Amino acid sequence: MFVTNEEIAADDSASAEVCVGNELGLHARPAARLAREAQRFACDIALVSGGQQVDAKSILDILTLAAAPGSAMTIRATGRDASLAVRTISELFNTRFGEEK
């Protein structure tokens, strides 16, 4: 389980702490899948890692994080479907974006 903490606030915001479990880190394929899933939601979604915050709906922004295996990051969402967005994206991290390693 890679989700370490999940918070759901009453003001349409949610967050979760996750860890990159992929052997090659958050490379192009999982970053593309993450951005594609994030784009399905109306809420604003950000990834925070190492003091840097990026738009989770942009593959280029995600790749700038250069998240290595084991990197901890926070998913933050604000908007009416924030909770579902955070849970959906957390599940991607939990399943290593469908990759075996």
mmCIF file with all atom_site columns, C-alpha atoms in Angstrom:
data_model
loop_
_atom_site.group_PDB
_atom_site.id
_atom_site.type_symbol
_atom_site.label_atom_id
_atom_site.label_alt_id
_atom_site.label_comp_id
_atom_site.label_asym_id
_atom_site.label_entity_id
_atom_site.label_seq_id
_atom_site.pdbx_PDB_ins_code
_atom_site.Cartn_x
_atom_site.Cartn_y
_atom_site.Cartn_z
_atom_site.occupancy
_atom_site.B_iso_or_equiv
_atom_site.pdbx_formal_charge
_atom_site.auth_seq_id
_atom_site.auth_comp_id
_atom_site.auth_asym_id
_atom_site.auth_atom_id
_atom_site.pdbx_PDB_model_num
ATOM 1   C CA . MET A 1 1   ? 0.000   0.000  0.000   1.00 0.00 ? 1   MET A CA 1
ATOM 2   C CA . PHE A 1 2   ? 1.546   3.264  -1.109  1.00 0.00 ? 2   PHE A CA 1
ATOM 3   C CA . VAL A 1 3   ? -1.044  5.711  0.228   1.00 0.00 ? 3   VAL A CA 1
ATOM 4   C CA . THR A 1 4   ? 0.237   6.739  3.610   1.00 0.00 ? 4   THR A CA 1
ATOM 5   C CA . ASN A 1 5   ? -2.336  9.330  4.607   1.00 0.00 ? 5   ASN A CA 1
ATOM 6   C CA . GLU A 1 6   ? -5.545  10.650 3.121   1.00 0.00 ? 6   GLU A CA 1
ATOM 7   C CA . GLU A 1 7   ? -7.489  13.685 4.270   1.00 0.00 ? 7   GLU A CA 1
ATOM 8   C CA . ILE A 1 8   ? -10.885 14.771 3.089   1.00 0.00 ? 8   ILE A CA 1
ATOM 9   C CA . ALA A 1 9   ? -11.980 18.223 4.176   1.00 0.00 ? 9   ALA A CA 1
ATOM 10  C CA . ALA A 1 10  ? -15.519 19.547 4.336   1.00 0.00 ? 10  ALA A CA 1
ATOM 11  C CA . ASP A 1 11  ? -14.715 22.360 1.894   1.00 0.00 ? 11  ASP A CA 1
ATOM 12  C CA . ASP A 1 12  ? -14.449 20.256 -1.281  1.00 0.00 ? 12  ASP A CA 1
ATOM 13  C CA . SER A 1 13  ? -10.746 19.671 -0.896  1.00 0.00 ? 13  SER A CA 1
ATOM 14  C CA . ALA A 1 14  ? -8.872  16.416 -0.381  1.00 0.00 ? 14  ALA A CA 1
ATOM 15  C CA . SER A 1 15  ? -5.296  15.254 -0.193  1.00 0.00 ? 15  SER A CA 1
ATOM 16  C CA . ALA A 1 16  ? -3.317  12.063 0.117   1.00 0.00 ? 16  ALA A CA 1
ATOM 17  C CA . GLU A 1 17  ? 0.315   11.189 0.598   1.00 0.00 ? 17  GLU A CA 1
ATOM 18  C CA . VAL A 1 18  ? 1.590   8.578  -1.824  1.00 0.00 ? 18  VAL A CA 1
ATOM 19  C CA . CYS A 1 19  ? 4.878   6.994  -2.791  1.00 0.00 ? 19  CYS A CA 1
ATOM 20  C CA . VAL A 1 20  ? 6.193   6.178  -6.262  1.00 0.00 ? 20  VAL A CA 1
ATOM 21  C CA . GLY A 1 21  ? 6.419   2.382  -6.395  1.00 0.00 ? 21  GLY A CA 1
ATOM 22  C CA . ASN A 1 22  ? 7.520   1.991  -9.996  1.00 0.00 ? 22  ASN A CA 1
ATOM 23  C CA . GLU A 1 23  ? 11.054  0.684  -10.482 1.00 0.00 ? 23  GLU A CA 1
ATOM 24  C CA . LEU A 1 24  ? 11.792  3.412  -13.041 1.00 0.00 ? 24  LEU A CA 1
ATOM 25  C CA . GLY A 1 25  ? 10.070  6.164  -11.087 1.00 0.00 ? 25  GLY A CA 1
ATOM 26  C CA . LEU A 1 26  ? 7.325   8.370  -12.458 1.00 0.00 ? 26  LEU A CA 1
ATOM 27  C CA . HIS A 1 27  ? 8.487   8.159  -16.078 1.00 0.00 ? 27  HIS A CA 1
ATOM 28  C CA . ALA A 1 28  ? 6.586   9.098  -19.252 1.00 0.00 ? 28  ALA A CA 1
ATOM 29  C CA . ARG A 1 29  ? 4.058   6.246  -19.369 1.00 0.00 ? 29  ARG A CA 1
ATOM 30  C CA . PRO A 1 30  ? 2.731   6.538  -15.800 1.00 0.00 ? 30  PRO A CA 1
ATOM 31  C CA . ALA A 1 31  ? 2.918   10.336 -16.023 1.00 0.00 ? 31  ALA A CA 1
ATOM 32  C CA . ALA A 1 32  ? 0.750   10.234 -19.156 1.00 0.00 ? 32  ALA A CA 1
ATOM 33  C CA . ARG A 1 33  ? -1.739  7.935  -17.483 1.00 0.00 ? 33  ARG A CA 1
ATOM 34  C CA . LEU A 1 34  ? -1.832  10.126 -14.378 1.00 0.00 ? 34  LEU A CA 1
ATOM 35  C CA . ALA A 1 35  ? -2.439  13.286 -16.455 1.00 0.00 ? 35  ALA A CA 1
ATOM 36  C CA . ARG A 1 36  ? -5.124  11.547 -18.529 1.00 0.00 ? 36  ARG A CA 1
ATOM 37  C CA . GLU A 1 37  ? -6.976  10.376 -15.401 1.00 0.00 ? 37  GLU A CA 1
ATOM 38  C CA . ALA A 1 38  ? -6.636  13.792 -13.737 1.00 0.00 ? 38  ALA A CA 1
ATOM 39  C CA . GLN A 1 39  ? -8.145  15.480 -16.806 1.00 0.00 ? 39  GLN A CA 1
ATOM 40  C CA . ARG A 1 40  ? -11.364 13.488 -16.261 1.00 0.00 ? 40  ARG A CA 1
ATOM 41  C CA . PHE A 1 41  ? -12.134 15.511 -13.130 1.00 0.00 ? 41  PHE A CA 1
ATOM 42  C CA . ALA A 1 42  ? -13.477 19.045 -12.880 1.00 0.00 ? 42  ALA A CA 1
ATOM 43  C CA . CYS A 1 43  ? -11.499 19.882 -9.738  1.00 0.00 ? 43  CYS A CA 1
ATOM 44  C CA . ASP A 1 44  ? -8.004  21.351 -9.662  1.00 0.00 ? 44  ASP A CA 1
ATOM 45  C CA . ILE A 1 45  ? -5.418  18.671 -8.893  1.00 0.00 ? 45  ILE A CA 1
ATOM 46  C CA . ALA A 1 46  ? -1.811  19.259 -7.911  1.00 0.00 ? 46  ALA A CA 1
ATOM 47  C CA . LEU A 1 47  ? 1.140   17.015 -7.132  1.00 0.00 ? 47  LEU A CA 1
ATOM 48  C CA . VAL A 1 48  ? 3.598   18.229 -4.534  1.00 0.00 ? 48  VAL A CA 1
ATOM 49  C CA . SER A 1 49  ? 7.075   16.744 -4.173  1.00 0.00 ? 49  SER A CA 1
ATOM 50  C CA . GLY A 1 50  ? 10.265  18.158 -2.737  1.00 0.00 ? 50  GLY A CA 1
ATOM 51  C CA . GLY A 1 51  ? 8.772   21.606 -2.292  1.00 0.00 ? 51  GLY A CA 1
ATOM 52  C CA . GLN A 1 52  ? 7.645   21.755 -5.932  1.00 0.00 ? 52  GLN A CA 1
ATOM 53  C CA . GLN A 1 53  ? 3.952   21.835 -6.880  1.00 0.00 ? 53  GLN A CA 1
ATOM 54  C CA . VAL A 1 54  ? 2.765   21.000 -10.396 1.00 0.00 ? 54  VAL A CA 1
ATOM 55  C CA . ASP A 1 55  ? -0.532  20.628 -12.255 1.00 0.00 ? 55  ASP A CA 1
ATOM 56  C CA . ALA A 1 56  ? -1.464  16.926 -12.272 1.00 0.00 ? 56  ALA A CA 1
ATOM 57  C CA . LYS A 1 57  ? -3.341  17.420 -15.546 1.00 0.00 ? 57  LYS A CA 1
ATOM 58  C CA . SER A 1 58  ? -0.121  18.254 -17.414 1.00 0.00 ? 58  SER A CA 1
ATOM 59  C CA . ILE A 1 59  ? 2.252   15.445 -18.356 1.00 0.00 ? 59  ILE A CA 1
ATOM 60  C CA . LEU A 1 60  ? 5.068   17.944 -18.862 1.00 0.00 ? 60  LEU A CA 1
ATOM 61  C CA . ASP A 1 61  ? 4.536   19.391 -15.389 1.00 0.00 ? 61  ASP A CA 1
ATOM 62  C CA . ILE A 1 62  ? 4.516   15.900 -13.874 1.00 0.00 ? 62  ILE A CA 1
ATOM 63  C CA . LEU A 1 63  ? 7.767   14.978 -15.611 1.00 0.00 ? 63  LEU A CA 1
ATOM 64  C CA . THR A 1 64  ? 9.495   18.072 -14.192 1.00 0.00 ? 64  THR A CA 1
ATOM 65  C CA . LEU A 1 65  ? 9.178   16.463 -10.747 1.00 0.00 ? 65  LEU A CA 1
ATOM 66  C CA . ALA A 1 66  ? 11.687  13.782 -11.860 1.00 0.00 ? 66  ALA A CA 1
ATOM 67  C CA . ALA A 1 67  ? 10.141  11.526 -9.211  1.00 0.00 ? 67  ALA A CA 1
ATOM 68  C CA . ALA A 1 68  ? 12.460  8.588  -8.561  1.00 0.00 ? 68  ALA A CA 1
ATOM 69  C CA . PRO A 1 69  ? 11.368  5.233  -7.125  1.00 0.00 ? 69  PRO A CA 1
ATOM 70  C CA . GLY A 1 70  ? 10.380  5.678  -3.504  1.00 0.00 ? 70  GLY A CA 1
ATOM 71  C CA . SER A 1 71  ? 9.698   9.401  -3.875  1.00 0.00 ? 71  SER A CA 1
ATOM 72  C CA . ALA A 1 72  ? 7.021   10.666 -1.529  1.00 0.00 ? 72  ALA A CA 1
ATOM 73  C CA . MET A 1 73  ? 4.495   13.112 -2.876  1.00 0.00 ? 73  MET A CA 1
ATOM 74  C CA . THR A 1 74  ? 1.179   14.649 -1.975  1.00 0.00 ? 74  THR A CA 1
ATOM 75  C CA . ILE A 1 75  ? -1.909  14.733 -4.165  1.00 0.00 ? 75  ILE A CA 1
ATOM 76  C CA . ARG A 1 76  ? -4.030  17.825 -3.480  1.00 0.00 ? 76  ARG A CA 1
ATOM 77  C CA . ALA A 1 77  ? -7.393  18.480 -5.102  1.00 0.00 ? 77  ALA A CA 1
ATOM 78  C CA . THR A 1 78  ? -9.903  21.280 -4.746  1.00 0.00 ? 78  THR A CA 1
ATOM 79  C CA . GLY A 1 79  ? -13.382 21.258 -6.239  1.00 0.00 ? 79  GLY A CA 1
ATOM 80  C CA . ARG A 1 80  ? -16.639 19.356 -6.169  1.00 0.00 ? 80  ARG A CA 1
ATOM 81  C CA . ASP A 1 81  ? -15.137 15.978 -7.151  1.00 0.00 ? 81  ASP A CA 1
ATOM 82  C CA . ALA A 1 82  ? -11.859 16.369 -5.226  1.00 0.00 ? 82  ALA A CA 1
ATOM 83  C CA . SER A 1 83  ? -12.352 13.334 -3.012  1.00 0.00 ? 83  SER A CA 1
ATOM 84  C CA . LEU A 1 84  ? -13.007 10.972 -5.917  1.00 0.00 ? 84  LEU A CA 1
ATOM 85  C CA . ALA A 1 85  ? -10.082 12.440 -7.863  1.00 0.00 ? 85  ALA A CA 1
ATOM 86  C CA . VAL A 1 86  ? -7.648  11.904 -4.988  1.00 0.00 ? 86  VAL A CA 1
ATOM 87  C CA . ARG A 1 87  ? -8.863  8.338  -4.454  1.00 0.00 ? 87  ARG A CA 1
ATOM 88  C CA . THR A 1 88  ? -8.639  7.520  -8.156  1.00 0.00 ? 88  THR A CA 1
ATOM 89  C CA . ILE A 1 89  ? -5.138  8.912  -8.516  1.00 0.00 ? 89  ILE A CA 1
ATOM 90  C CA . SER A 1 90  ? -4.003  7.299  -5.259  1.00 0.00 ? 90  SER A CA 1
ATOM 91  C CA . GLU A 1 91  ? -5.159  3.970  -6.674  1.00 0.00 ? 91  GLU A CA 1
ATOM 92  C CA . LEU A 1 92  ? -2.929  4.525  -9.703  1.00 0.00 ? 92  LEU A CA 1
ATOM 93  C CA . PHE A 1 93  ? 0.060   4.856  -7.368  1.00 0.00 ? 93  PHE A CA 1
ATOM 94  C CA . ASN A 1 94  ? -1.087  1.794  -5.387  1.00 0.00 ? 94  ASN A CA 1
ATOM 95  C CA . THR A 1 95  ? -1.203  -0.319 -8.548  1.00 0.00 ? 95  THR A CA 1
ATOM 96  C CA . ARG A 1 96  ? 2.033   1.175  -9.961  1.00 0.00 ? 96  ARG A CA 1
ATOM 97  C CA . PHE A 1 97  ? 0.054   2.484  -12.927 1.00 0.00 ? 97  PHE A CA 1
ATOM 98  C CA . GLY A 1 98  ? -0.448  -1.063 -14.169 1.00 0.00 ? 98  GLY A CA 1
ATOM 99  C CA . GLU A 1 99  ? 3.270   -1.818 -14.398 1.00 0.00 ? 99  GLU A CA 1
ATOM 100 C CA . GLU A 1 100 ? 4.665   -4.961 -12.763 1.00 0.00 ? 100 GLU A CA 1
ATOM 101 C CA . LYS A 1 101 ? 7.882   -3.335 -11.553 1.00 0.00 ? 101 LYS A CA 1
#
